[in-house]
Coordinates of N, CA and C in Angstrom, one line a residue:
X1 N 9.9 -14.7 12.5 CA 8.8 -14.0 13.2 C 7.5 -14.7 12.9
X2 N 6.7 -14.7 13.7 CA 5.4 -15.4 13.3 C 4.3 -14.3 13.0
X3 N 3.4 -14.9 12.5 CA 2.1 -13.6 12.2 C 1.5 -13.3 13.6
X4 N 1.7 -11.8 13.1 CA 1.0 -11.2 14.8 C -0.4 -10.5 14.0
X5 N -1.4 -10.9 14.8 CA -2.7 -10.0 13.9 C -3.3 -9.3 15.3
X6 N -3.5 -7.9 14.6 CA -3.9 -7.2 15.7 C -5.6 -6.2 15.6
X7 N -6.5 -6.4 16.4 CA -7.6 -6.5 16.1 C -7.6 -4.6 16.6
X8 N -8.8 -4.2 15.9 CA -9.1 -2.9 16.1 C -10.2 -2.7 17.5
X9 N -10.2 -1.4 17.9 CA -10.5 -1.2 19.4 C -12.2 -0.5 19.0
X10 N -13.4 -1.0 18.7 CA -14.4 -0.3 18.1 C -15.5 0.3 19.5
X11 N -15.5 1.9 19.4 CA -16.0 2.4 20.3 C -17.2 2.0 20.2
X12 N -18.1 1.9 20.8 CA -19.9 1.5 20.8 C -20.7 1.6 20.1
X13 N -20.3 3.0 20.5 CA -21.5 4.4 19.3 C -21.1 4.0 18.2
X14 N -19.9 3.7 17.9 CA -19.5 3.6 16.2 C -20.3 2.2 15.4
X15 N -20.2 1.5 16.5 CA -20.3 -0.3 15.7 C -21.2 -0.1 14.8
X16 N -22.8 0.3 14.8 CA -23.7 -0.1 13.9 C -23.2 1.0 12.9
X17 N -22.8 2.4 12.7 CA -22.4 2.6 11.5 C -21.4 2.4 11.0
X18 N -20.4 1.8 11.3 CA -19.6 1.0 10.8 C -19.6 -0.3 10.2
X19 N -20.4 -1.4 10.9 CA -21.4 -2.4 10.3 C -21.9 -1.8 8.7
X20 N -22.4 -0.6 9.0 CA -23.2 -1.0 7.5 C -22.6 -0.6 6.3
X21 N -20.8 0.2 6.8 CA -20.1 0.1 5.6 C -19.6 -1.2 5.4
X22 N -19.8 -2.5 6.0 CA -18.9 -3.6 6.0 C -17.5 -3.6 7.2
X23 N -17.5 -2.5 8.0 CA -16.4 -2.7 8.6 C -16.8 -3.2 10.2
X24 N -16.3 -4.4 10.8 CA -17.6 -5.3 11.6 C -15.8 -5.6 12.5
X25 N -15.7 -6.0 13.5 CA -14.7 -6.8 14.1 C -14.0 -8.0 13.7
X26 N -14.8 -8.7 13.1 CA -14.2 -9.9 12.1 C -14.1 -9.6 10.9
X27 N -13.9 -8.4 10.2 CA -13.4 -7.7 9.0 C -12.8 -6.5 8.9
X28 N -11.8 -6.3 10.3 CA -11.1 -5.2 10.4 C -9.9 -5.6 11.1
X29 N -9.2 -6.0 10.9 CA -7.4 -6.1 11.9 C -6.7 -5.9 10.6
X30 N -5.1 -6.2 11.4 CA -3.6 -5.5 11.1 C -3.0 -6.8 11.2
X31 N -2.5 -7.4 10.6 CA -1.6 -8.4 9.9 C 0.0 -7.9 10.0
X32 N 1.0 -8.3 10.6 CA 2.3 -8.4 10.2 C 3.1 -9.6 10.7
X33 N 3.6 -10.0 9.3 CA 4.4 -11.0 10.0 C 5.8 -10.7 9.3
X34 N 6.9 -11.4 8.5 CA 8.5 -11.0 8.9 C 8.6 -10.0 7.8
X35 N 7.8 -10.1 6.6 CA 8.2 -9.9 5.4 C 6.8 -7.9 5.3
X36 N 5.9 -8.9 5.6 CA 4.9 -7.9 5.2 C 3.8 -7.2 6.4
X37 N 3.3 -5.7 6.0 CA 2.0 -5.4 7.0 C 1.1 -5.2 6.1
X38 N -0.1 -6.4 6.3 CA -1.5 -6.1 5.4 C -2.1 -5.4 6.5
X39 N -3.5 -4.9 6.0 CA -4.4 -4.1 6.9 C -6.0 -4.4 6.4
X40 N -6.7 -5.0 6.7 CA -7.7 -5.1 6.0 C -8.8 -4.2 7.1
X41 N -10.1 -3.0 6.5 CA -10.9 -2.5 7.3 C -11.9 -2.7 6.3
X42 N -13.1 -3.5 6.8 CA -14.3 -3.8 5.4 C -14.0 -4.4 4.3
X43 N -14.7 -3.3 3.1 CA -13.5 -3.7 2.0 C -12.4 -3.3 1.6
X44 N -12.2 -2.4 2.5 CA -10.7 -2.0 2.2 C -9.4 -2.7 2.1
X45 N -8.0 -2.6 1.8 CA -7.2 -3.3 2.3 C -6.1 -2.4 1.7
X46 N -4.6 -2.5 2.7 CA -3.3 -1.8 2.6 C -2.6 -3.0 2.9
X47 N -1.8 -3.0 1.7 CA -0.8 -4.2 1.9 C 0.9 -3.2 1.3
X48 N 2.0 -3.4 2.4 CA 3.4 -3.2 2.1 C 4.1 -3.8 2.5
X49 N 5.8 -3.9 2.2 CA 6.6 -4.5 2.8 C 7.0 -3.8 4.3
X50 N 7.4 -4.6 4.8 CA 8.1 -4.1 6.7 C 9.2 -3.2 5.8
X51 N 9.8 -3.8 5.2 CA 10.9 -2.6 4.2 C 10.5 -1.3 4.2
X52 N 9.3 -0.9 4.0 CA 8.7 0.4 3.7 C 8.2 1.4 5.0
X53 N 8.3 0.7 6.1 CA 7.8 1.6 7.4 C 9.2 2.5 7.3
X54 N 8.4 3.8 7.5 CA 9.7 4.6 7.4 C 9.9 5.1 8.8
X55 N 8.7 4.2 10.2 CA 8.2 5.2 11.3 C 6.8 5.0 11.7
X56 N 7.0 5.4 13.4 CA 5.3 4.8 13.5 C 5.4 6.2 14.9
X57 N 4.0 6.5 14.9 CA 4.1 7.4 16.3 C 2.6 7.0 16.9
X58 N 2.6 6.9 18.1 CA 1.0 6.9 18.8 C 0.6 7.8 18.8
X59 N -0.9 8.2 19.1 CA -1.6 9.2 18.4 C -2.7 9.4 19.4
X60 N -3.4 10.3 19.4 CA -4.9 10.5 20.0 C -5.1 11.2 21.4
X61 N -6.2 11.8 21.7 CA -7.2 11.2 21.5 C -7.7 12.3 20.3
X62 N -8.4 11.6 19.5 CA -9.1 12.1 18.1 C -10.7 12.6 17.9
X63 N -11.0 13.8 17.4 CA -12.3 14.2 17.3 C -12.6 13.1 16.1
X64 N -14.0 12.5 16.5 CA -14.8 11.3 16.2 C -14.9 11.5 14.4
X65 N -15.0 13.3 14.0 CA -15.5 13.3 12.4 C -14.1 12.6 11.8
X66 N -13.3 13.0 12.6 CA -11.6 12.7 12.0 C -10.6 11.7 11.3
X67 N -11.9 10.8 12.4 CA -11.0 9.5 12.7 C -11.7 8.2 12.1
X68 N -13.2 8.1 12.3 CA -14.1 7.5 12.0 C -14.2 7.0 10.6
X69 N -14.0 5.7 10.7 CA -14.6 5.3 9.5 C -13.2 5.4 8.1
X70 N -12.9 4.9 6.8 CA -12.1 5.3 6.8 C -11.8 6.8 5.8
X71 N -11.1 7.3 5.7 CA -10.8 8.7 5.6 C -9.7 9.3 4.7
X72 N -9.7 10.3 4.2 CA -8.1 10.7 3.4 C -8.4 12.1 3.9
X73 N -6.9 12.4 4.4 CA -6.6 13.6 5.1 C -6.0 14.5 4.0
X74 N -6.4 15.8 4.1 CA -6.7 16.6 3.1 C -5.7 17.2 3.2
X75 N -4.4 17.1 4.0 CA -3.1 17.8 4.2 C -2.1 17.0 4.0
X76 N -2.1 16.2 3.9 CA -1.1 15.0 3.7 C -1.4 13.6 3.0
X77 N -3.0 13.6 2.4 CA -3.5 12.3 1.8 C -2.9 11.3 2.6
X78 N -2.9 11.3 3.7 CA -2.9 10.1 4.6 C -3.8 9.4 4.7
X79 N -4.1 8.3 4.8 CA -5.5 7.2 5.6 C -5.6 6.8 6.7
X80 N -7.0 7.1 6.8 CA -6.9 6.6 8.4 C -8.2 5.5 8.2
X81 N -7.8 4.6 9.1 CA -8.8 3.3 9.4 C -9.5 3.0 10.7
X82 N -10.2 4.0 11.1 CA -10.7 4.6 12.7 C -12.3 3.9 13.2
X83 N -11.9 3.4 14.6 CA -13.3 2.6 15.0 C -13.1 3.0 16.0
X84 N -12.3 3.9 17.0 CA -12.9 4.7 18.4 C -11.8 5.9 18.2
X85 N -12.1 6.9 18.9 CA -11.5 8.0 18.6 C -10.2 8.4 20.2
X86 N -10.2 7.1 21.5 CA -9.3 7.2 22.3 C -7.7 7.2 21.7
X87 N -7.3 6.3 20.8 CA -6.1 6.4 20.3 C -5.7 5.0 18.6
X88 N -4.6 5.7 18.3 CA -4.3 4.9 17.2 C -2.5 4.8 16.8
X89 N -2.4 4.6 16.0 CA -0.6 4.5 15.9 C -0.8 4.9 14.3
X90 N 0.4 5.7 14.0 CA 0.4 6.5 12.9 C 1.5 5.7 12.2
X91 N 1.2 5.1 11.0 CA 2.8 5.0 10.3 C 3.0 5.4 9.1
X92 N 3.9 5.6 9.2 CA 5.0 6.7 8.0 C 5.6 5.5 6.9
X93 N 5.3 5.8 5.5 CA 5.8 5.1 4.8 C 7.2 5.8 4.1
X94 N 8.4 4.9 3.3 CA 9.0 5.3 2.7 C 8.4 5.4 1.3
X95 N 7.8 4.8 0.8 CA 7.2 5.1 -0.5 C 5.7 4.9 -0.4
X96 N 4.9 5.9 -1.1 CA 3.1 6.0 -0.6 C 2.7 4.6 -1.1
X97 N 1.6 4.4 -0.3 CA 1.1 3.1 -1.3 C -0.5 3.4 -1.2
X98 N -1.2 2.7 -2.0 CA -2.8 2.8 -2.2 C -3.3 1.9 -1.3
X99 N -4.5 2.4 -0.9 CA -5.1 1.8 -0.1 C -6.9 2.3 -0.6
X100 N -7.0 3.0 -0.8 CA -8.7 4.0 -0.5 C -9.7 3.5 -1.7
X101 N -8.8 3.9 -2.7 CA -9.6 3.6 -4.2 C -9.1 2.5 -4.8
X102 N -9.7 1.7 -5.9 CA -9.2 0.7 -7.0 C -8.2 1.6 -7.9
X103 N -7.4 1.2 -8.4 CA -6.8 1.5 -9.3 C -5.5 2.0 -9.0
X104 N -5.1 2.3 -7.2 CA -3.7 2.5 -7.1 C -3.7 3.9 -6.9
X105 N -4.7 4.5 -7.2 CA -4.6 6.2 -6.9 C -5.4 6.7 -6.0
X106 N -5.7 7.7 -4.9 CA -4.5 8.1 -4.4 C -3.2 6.9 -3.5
X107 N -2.0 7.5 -3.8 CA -1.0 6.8 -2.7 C -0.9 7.8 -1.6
X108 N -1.0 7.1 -0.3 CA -0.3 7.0 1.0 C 0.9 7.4 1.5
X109 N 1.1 8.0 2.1 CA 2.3 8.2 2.6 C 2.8 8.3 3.8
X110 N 1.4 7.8 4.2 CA 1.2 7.5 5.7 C 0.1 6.7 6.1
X111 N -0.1 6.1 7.5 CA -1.7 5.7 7.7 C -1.8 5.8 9.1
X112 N -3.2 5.8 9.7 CA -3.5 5.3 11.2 C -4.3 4.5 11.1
X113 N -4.3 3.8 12.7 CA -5.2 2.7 12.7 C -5.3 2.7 14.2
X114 N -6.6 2.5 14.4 CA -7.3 2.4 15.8 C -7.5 1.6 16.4
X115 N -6.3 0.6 16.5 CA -5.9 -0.8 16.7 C -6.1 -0.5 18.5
X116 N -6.4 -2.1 19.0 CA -6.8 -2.4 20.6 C -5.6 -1.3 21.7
X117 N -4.2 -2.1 21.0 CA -3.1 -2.0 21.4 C -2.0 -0.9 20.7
X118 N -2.2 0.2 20.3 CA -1.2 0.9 19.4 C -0.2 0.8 20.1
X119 N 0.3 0.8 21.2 CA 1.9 0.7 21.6 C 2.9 -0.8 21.0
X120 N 1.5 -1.8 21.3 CA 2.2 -3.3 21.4 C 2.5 -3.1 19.8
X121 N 1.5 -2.8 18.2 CA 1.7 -2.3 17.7 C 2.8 -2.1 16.9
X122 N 2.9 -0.6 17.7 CA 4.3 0.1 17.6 C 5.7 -0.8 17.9
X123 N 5.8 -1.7 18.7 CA 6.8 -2.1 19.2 C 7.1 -3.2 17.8
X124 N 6.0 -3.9 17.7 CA 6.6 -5.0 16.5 C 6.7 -4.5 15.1
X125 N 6.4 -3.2 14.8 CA 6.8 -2.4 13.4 C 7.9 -2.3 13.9
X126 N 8.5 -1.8 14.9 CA 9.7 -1.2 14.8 C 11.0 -1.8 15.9
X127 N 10.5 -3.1 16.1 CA 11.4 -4.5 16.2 C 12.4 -4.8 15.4
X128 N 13.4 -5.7 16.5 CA 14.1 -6.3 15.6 C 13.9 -6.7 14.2
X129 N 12.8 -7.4 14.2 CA 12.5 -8.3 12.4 C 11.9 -6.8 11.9
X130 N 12.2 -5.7 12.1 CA 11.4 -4.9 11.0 C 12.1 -4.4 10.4
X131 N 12.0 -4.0 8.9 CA 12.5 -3.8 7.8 C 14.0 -3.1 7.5

């Protein structure tokens, strides 16, 4: 499989306050290639094996406080990495991983991402070459 990088979908109104946490167009896509899915938003970053998708579902459309920016959901400590609130692709980990803070805590157990394409997305998580 080759690396597929897939860019985030940034609604308008969002750009400048997103900009001034560091999260800009050329510092926000989705990485997967045979082995692994990185995710880099600003400074953030979520890196797992394709091993670990336990599941992916499309999502949205999302109220803007929800989604925006990135986030830990208070019902499921999920992450979300959101730059327009029309739609995103959810995926389901088999084991949580860190992404939010240094040090590995909290873990994930899930994440979204507000990627251009969440279907195209969805299809290469859960492709042949995936895990």
């Amino acid at each position: 499989m080759t690396v597929q990088v897939f860019e985030f979908r940034f609604e308008a109104r969002f750009r400048r306050p997103l900009a001034l946490i560091g999260v800009r167009p050329t510092s926000a896509w989705v990485r997967v290639d045979s082995a692994q899915l990185l995710v880099r938003f600003g400074p953030w970053r979520l890196r797992t094996g394709r091993d670990n998708i336990a599941g992916v579902e499309t999502a949205g459309p999302y109220r803007w406080w929800r989604v925006i920016g990135p986030h830990l959901s208070g019902a499921d400590t999920g992450v979300t990495f959101g730059t327009n609130t029309a739609a995103g692709l959810c995926v389901r980990f088999v084991r949580p991983v860190p992404a939010l803070l240094p040090g590995g805590w909290p873990r994930h157990p899930g994440m979204t991402v507000t990627v251009a394409d969440p279907a195209d997305l969805a299809r290469v998580l859960t492709g042949p070459d995936s895990g």
